[in-house]
Coordinates of C-alpha atoms in Angstrom, one line a residue:
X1 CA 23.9 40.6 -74.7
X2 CA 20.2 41.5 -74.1
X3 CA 19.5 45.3 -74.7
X4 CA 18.5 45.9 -71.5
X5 CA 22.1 45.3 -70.4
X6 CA 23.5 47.7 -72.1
X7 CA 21.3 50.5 -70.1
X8 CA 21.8 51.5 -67.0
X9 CA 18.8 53.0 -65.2
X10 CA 20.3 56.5 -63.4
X11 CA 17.9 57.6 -61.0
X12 CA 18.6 61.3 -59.4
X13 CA 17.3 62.8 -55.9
X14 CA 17.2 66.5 -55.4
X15 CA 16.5 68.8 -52.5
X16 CA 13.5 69.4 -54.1
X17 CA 12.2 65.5 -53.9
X18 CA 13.4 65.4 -50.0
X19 CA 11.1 68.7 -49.7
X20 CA 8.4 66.8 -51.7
X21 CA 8.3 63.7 -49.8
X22 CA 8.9 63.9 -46.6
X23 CA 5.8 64.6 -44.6
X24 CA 3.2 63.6 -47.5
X25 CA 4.8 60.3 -49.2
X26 CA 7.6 59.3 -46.3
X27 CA 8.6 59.8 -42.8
X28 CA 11.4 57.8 -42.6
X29 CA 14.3 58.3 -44.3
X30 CA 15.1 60.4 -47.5
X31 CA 13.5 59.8 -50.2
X32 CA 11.8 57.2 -52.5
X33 CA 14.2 56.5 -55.8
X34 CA 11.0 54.9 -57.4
X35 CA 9.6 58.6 -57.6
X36 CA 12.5 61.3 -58.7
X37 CA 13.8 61.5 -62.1
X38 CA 15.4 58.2 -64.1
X39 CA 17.3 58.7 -67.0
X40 CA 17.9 55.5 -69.2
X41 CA 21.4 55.7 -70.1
X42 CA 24.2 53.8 -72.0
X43 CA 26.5 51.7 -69.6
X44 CA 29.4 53.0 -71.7
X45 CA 28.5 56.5 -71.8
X46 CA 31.5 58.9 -69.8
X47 CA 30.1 59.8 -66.6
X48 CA 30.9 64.0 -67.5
X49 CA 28.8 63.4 -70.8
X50 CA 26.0 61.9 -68.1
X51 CA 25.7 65.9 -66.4
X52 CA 25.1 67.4 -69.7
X53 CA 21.7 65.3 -69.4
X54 CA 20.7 66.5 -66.4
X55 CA 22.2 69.8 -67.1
X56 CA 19.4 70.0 -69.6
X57 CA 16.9 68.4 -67.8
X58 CA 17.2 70.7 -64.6
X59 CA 18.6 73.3 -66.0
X60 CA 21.9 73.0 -63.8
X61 CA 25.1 74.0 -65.3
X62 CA 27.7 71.0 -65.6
X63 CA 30.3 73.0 -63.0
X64 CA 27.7 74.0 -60.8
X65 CA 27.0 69.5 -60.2
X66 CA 28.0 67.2 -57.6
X67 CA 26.5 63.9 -56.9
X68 CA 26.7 61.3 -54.1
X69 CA 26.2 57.6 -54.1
X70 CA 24.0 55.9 -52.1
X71 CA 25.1 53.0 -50.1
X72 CA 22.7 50.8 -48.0
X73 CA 23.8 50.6 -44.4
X74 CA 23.5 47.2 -42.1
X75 CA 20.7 48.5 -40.5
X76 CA 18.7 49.1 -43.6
X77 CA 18.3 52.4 -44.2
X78 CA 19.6 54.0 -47.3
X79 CA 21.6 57.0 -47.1
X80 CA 24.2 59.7 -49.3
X81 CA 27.5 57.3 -49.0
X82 CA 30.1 58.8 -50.6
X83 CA 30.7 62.0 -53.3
X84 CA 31.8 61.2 -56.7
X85 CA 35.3 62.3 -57.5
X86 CA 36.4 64.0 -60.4
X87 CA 38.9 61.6 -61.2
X88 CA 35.6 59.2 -61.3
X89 CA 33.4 60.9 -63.2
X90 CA 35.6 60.7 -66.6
X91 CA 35.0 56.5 -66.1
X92 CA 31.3 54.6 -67.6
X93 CA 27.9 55.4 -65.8
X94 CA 27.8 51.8 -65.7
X95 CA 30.8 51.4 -63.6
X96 CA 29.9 53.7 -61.4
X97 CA 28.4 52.6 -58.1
X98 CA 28.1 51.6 -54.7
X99 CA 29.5 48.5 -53.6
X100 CA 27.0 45.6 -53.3
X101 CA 24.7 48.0 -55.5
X102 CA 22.2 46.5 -58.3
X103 CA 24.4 46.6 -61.4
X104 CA 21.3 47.9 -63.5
X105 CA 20.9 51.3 -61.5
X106 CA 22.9 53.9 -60.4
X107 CA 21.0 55.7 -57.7
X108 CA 22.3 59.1 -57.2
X109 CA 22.0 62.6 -54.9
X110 CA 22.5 66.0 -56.8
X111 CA 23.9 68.5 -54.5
X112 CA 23.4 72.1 -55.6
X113 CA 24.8 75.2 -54.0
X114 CA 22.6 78.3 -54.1
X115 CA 23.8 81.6 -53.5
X116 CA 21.3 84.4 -51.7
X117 CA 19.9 85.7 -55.1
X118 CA 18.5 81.8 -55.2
X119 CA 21.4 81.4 -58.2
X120 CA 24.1 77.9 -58.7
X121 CA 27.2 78.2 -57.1
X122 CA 30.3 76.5 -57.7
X123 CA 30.2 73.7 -54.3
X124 CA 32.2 74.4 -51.2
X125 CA 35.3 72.5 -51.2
X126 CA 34.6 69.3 -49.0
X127 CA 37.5 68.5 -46.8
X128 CA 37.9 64.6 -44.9
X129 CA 36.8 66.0 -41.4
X130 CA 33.4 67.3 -43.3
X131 CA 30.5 65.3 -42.5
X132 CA 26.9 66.0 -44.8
X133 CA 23.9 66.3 -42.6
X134 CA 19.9 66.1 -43.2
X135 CA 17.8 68.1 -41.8
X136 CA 14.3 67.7 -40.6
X137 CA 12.1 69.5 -38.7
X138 CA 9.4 68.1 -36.4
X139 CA 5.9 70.2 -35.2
X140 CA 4.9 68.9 -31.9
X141 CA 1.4 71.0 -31.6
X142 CA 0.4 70.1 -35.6
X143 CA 2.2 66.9 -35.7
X144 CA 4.0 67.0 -38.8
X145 CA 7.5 66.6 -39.5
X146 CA 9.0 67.6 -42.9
X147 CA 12.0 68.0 -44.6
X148 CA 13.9 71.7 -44.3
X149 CA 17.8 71.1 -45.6
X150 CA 21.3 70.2 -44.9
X151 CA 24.7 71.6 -44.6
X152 CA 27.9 70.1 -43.7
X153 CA 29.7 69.9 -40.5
X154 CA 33.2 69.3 -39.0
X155 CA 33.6 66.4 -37.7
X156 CA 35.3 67.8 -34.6
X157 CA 32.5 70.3 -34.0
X158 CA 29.7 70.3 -32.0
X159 CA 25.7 70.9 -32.3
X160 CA 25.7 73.6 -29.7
X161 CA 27.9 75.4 -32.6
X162 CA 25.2 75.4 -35.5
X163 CA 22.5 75.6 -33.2
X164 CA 21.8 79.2 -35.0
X165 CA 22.1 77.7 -39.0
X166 CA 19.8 74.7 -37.6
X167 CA 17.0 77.3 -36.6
X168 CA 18.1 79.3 -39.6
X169 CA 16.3 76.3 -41.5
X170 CA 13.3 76.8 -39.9
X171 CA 12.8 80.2 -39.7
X172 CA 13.2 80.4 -36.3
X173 CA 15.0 83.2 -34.4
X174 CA 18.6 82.1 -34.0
X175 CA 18.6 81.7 -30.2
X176 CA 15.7 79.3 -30.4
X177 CA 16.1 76.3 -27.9
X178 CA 15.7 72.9 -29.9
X179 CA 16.2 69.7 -28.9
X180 CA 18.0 66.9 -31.4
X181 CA 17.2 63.7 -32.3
X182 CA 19.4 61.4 -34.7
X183 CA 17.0 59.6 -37.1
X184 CA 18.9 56.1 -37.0
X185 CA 16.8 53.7 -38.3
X186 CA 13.1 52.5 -38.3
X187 CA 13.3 48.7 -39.3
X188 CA 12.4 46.0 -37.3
X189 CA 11.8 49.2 -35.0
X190 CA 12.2 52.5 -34.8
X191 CA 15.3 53.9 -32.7
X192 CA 15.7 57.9 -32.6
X193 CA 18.0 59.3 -29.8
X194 CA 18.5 62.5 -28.4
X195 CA 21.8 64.1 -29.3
X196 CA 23.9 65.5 -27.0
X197 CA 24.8 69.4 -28.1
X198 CA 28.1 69.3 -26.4
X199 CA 29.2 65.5 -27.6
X200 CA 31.2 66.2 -30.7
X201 CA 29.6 64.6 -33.9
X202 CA 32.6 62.7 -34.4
X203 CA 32.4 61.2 -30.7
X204 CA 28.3 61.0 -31.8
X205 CA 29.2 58.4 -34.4
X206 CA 27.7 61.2 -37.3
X207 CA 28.9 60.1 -40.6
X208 CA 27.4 61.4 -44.5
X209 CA 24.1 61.2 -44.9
X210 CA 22.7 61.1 -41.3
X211 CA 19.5 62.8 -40.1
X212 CA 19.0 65.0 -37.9
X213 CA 15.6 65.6 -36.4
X214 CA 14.6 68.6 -34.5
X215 CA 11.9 70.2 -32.6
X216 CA 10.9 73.5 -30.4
X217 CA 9.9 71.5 -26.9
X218 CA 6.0 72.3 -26.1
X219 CA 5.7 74.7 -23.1
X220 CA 4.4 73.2 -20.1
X221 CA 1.1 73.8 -20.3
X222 CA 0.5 72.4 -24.1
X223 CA 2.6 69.2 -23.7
X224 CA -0.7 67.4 -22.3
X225 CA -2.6 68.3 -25.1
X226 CA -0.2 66.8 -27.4
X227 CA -0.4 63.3 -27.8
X228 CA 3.4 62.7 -29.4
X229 CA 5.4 65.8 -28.0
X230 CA 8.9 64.9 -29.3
X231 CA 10.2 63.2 -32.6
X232 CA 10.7 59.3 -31.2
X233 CA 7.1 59.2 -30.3
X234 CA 5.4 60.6 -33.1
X235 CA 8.0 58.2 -35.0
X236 CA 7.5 55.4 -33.0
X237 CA 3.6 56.1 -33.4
X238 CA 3.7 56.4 -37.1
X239 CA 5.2 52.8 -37.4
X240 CA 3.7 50.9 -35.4
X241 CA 0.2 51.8 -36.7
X242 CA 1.9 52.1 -40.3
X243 CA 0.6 55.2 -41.2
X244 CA 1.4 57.2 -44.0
X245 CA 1.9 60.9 -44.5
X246 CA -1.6 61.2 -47.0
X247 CA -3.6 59.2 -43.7
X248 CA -2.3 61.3 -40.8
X249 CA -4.4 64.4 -40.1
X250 CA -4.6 66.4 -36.6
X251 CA -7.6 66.7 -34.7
X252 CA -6.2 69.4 -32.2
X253 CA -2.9 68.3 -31.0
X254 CA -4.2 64.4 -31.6
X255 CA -3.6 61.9 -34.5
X256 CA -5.8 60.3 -36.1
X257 CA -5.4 57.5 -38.8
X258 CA -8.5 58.2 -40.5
X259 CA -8.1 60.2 -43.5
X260 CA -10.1 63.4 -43.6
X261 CA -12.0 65.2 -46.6
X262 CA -10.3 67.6 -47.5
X263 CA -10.5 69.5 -50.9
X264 CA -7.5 68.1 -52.9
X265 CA -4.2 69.9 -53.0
X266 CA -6.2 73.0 -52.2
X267 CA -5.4 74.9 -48.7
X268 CA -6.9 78.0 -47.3
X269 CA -6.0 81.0 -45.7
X270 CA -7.7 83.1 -43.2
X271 CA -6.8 86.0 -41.0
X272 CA -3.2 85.2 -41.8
X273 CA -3.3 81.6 -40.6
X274 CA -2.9 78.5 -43.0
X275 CA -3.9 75.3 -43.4
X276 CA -1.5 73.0 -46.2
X277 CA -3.1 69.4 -47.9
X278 CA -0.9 67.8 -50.2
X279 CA -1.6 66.7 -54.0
X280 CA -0.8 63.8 -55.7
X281 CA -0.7 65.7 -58.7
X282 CA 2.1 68.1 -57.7
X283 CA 4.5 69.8 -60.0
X284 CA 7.9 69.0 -60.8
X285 CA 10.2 70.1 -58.2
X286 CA 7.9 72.1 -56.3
X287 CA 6.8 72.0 -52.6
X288 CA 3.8 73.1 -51.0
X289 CA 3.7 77.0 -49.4
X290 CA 0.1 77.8 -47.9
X291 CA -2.2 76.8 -50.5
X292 CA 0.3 76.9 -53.5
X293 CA 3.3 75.5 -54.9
X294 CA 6.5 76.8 -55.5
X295 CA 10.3 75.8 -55.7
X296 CA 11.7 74.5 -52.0
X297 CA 14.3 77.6 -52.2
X298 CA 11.5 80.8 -52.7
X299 CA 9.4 78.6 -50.1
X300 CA 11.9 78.9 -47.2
X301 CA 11.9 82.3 -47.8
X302 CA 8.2 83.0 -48.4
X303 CA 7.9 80.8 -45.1
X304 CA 10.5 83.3 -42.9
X305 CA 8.0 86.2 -44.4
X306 CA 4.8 84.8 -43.9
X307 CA 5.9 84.2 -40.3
X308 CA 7.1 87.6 -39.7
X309 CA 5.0 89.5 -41.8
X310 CA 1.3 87.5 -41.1
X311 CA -1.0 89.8 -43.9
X312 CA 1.6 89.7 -46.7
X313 CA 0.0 86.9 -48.4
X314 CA -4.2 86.8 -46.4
X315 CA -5.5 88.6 -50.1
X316 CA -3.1 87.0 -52.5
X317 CA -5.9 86.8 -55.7
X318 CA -3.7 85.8 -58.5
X319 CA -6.0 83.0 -60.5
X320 CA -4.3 79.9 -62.3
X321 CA -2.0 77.5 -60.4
X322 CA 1.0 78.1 -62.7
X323 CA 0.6 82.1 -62.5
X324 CA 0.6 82.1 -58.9
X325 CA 3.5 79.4 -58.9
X326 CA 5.5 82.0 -61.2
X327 CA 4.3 85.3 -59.1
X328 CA 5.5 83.7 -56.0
X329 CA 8.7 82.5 -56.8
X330 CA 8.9 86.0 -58.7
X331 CA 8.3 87.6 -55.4
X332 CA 10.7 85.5 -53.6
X333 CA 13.6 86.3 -56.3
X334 CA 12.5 90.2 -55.9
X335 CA 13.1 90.1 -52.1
X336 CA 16.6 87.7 -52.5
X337 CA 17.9 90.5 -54.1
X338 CA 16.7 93.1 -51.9
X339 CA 17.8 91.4 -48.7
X340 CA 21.6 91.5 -50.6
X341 CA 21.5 94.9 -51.3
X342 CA 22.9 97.5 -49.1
X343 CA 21.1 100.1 -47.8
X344 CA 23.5 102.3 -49.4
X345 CA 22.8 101.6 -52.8
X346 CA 19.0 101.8 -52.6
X347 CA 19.4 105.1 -55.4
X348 CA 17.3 106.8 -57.1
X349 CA 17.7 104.3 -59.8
X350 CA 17.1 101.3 -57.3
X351 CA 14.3 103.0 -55.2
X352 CA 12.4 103.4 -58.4
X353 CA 12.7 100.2 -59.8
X354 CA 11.8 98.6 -56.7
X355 CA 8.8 100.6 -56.6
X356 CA 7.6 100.1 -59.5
X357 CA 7.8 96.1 -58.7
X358 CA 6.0 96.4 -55.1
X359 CA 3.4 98.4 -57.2
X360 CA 3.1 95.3 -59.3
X361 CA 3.2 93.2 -56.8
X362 CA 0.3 94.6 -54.5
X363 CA -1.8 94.7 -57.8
X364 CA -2.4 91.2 -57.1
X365 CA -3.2 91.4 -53.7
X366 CA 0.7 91.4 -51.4
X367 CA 0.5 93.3 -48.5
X368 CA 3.6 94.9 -48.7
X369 CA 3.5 97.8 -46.4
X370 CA 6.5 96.5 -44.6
X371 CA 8.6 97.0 -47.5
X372 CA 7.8 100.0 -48.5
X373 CA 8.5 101.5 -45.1
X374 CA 11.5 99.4 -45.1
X375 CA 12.6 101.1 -48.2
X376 CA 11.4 104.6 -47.2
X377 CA 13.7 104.1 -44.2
X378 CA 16.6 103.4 -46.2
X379 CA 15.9 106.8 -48.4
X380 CA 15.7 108.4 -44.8
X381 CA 18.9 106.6 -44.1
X382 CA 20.8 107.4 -47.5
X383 CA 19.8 111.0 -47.1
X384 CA 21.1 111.5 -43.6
X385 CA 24.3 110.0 -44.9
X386 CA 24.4 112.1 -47.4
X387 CA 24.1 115.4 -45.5
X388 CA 26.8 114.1 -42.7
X389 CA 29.2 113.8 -45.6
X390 CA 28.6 116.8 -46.8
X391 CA 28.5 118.7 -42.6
X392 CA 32.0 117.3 -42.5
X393 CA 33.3 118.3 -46.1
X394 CA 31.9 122.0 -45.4
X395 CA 33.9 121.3 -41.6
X396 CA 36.7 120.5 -43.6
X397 CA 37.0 123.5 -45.7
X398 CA 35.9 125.9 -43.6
X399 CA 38.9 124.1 -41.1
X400 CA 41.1 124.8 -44.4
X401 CA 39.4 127.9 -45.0
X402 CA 40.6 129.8 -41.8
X403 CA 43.7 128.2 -41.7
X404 CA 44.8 129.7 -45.3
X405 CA 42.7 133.6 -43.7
X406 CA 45.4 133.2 -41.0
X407 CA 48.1 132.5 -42.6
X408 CA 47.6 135.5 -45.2
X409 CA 47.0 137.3 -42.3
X410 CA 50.5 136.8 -41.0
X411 CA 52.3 137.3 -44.0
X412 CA 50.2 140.6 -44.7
X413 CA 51.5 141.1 -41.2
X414 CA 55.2 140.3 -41.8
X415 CA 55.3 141.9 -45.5
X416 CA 54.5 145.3 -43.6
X417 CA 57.1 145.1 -41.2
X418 CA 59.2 144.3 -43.9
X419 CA 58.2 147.0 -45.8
X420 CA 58.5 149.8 -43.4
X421 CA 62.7 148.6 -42.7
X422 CA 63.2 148.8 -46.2
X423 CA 61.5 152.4 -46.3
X424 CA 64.4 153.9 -43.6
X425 CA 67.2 155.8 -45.3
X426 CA 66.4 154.7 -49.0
X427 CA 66.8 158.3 -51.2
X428 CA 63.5 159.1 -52.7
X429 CA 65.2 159.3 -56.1
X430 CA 66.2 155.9 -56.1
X431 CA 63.6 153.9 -57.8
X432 CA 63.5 150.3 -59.1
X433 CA 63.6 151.0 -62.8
X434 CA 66.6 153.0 -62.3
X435 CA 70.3 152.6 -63.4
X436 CA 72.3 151.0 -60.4
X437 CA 74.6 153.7 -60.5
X438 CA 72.5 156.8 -61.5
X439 CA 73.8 160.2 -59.5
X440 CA 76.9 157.6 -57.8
X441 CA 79.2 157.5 -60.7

């Protein structure tokens, strides 16, 4: 047997290379397998022993794992089949695989769980009425579509009943009318229909690993300046003049396939708007966020704050591509954990430590009024707490207060009447320390 049998080639697609590609290498579909991470790997090797190599090479705890296979469908495209069991994952990498798939790779999707503070989490518990879902995100005025997550869905449900988590993804405000598209395939040509919000996505034919495009519609006035307004024509444009991501660059609301000069993988930013160009040379696992790059999870949520809060970023100075990389993400962690702590537990302790990070922070340029007044509003907050408690616990005992004044009142009452019928015919020689029977017997 020739060595190169006794390897199979494991190739592993993150989030982070969906966020990566789609809208600078790929429109269609999920992602290249020629450009995320391979590991060579013994055909004999346990599949469990397998996730200790990745566990080390992305840092992903072996419980906090789950992978998909990939299957090829009949229409071509190449989609999340089927999870990998537990019972599975104790048999050969080699073994393992999709049917019809090449016998020399294993081509694989990692599904990580993040909880709010951007940490692993142990994976939901996928039931056989839960269907996977991609998520992408289409820009009718910039023309661009790009990649922005997926969640799972039941199979009985309906789009009008994630509407909110869809725009959620985007950063949009939750009540946000979107239209849906279902990416469905692109070869010999490109067919991507509307979905219909009250059709359930089993009646919808939705199965794992389907995509689902989506868009804000252009108000009436813009839609003539845009010359694809909705996801099946920009797609439909895209392929027939076979134009890549790197080639496609707007000229007002048009496309043109003529690539533009533009200072590579640099972006700039101006009065709080932002203009993004892709590098070849990106870094692992990282995505693009105005003119830097940073992990796809601290981008969604420096995206939500750049879009609310427009100056946070306009004099961000911080020199060196890895420093800014590691101040961002920094950032990002800094407000994840502020956005999960209660307003009742921004203490002393808390309110200091936070200040003394916004402090650091706007050393390097963060506009961070916002969350300092945020933050003085929660002292305001704690403190008027505070003082109602302690209104109603001085209530309370002044309540108890008079209560116990009236009743001593009473008895002081009742012990004098008391007093005054004991008084009436006693003899004043009788006293209590006397015999019983002094001057009787």
């Amino acid at each position: 047997m020739a060595e190169a049998d006794l390897y199979t080639i494991v190739k592993v697609a993150r989030n982070e290379d969906l966020m990566e590609q789609i809208g600078r290498d790929r429109y269609f579909d999920l992602v290249d397998h020629n450009k995320v991470r391979s590991f060579r790997i013994k055909r004999w090797t346990p599949f469990n022993l397998f996730k200790e190599e990745v566990a080390k090479e992305f840092g992903i705890p072996i419980q906090f794992q789950r992978f998909w296979l990939w299957a090829k469908r009949q229409n071509n495209t190449y989609r999340p089949h089927r999870l990998v069991k537990p019972q599975q994952e104790a048999q050969p990498v080699g073994r393992l695989r999709a049917p019809k798939a090449n016998d020399a790779e294993l081509n694989l999707f990692l599904e990580v769980e993040h909880s709010r503070r951007g940490l692993p989490k142990i994976p939901p518990t996928v039931c056989s009425d839960d269907i996977l879902l991609f998520f992408k995100l289409y820009d009718p005025l910039k023309e661009e579509l790009r990649y922005v997550g997926r969640f799972y869905v039941k199979a009985d449900g309906m789009p009008v009943d994630i509407l909110a988590k869809i725009n959620r993804l985007a950063g949009f405000d939750p009540g946000e009318d979107i239209e849906l598209f279902e990416e469905i395939h692109s070869e010999p040509n490109v067919r991507c229909d509307p979905v219909d919000k009250m059709v359930t996505f089993r009646d919808s034919q939705l199965g794992n690993g389907d995509i689902i495009c989506f868009q804000i519609s252009p108000e009436d006035e813009s839609r003539g300046q845009c010359g694809h307004p909705n996801v099946p024509s920009f797609l439909e444009y895209v392929h027939r003049h076979q134009i890549k991501p790197e080639h496609h660059s707007k000229r007002g609301c048009f496309v043109s396939s003529e690539p533009q000069q533009t200072e590579r993988g640099r972006g700039t930013i101006s009065g709080g708007s932002t203009t993004q160009t892709h590098s070849a040379n990106a870094p692992a696992g990282k995505v693009r966020f105005l003119a830097y790059w940073v992990s796809s999870e601290a981008s969604l949520l420096l995206e939500r704050i750049h879009l609310i809060h427009k100056d946070t970023f306009t004099r961000f100075s911080m020199k060196g591509e890895k420093l800014q990389t590691l101040l961002l993400e920094s950032f990002a962690s800094f407000v994840e954990s502020m956005s999960t702590t209660k307003v009742n537990e921004v203490q002393e302790d808390v309110l200091r430590q936070a200040t003394i990070s916004i402090e650091d922070f706007e050393q390097v340029g963060l506009e961070l009024s916002w969350l300092k007044k945020r933050l003085e509003e929660a002292k305001k907050a704690n403190k008027r707490a505070e003082s109602l408690v302690y209104v109603d616990l001085c209530e309370t005992a002044l309540k108890v207060g008079r209560a116990k004044v009236r009743e001593l009142e009473e008895g002081l009452v009742k012990a004098k009447a008391e007093l005054e019928d004991c008084s009436t015919d006693l003899p004043n020689s009788l006293a209590v320390n006397d015999y019983l029977l002094l001057d009787v017997v």
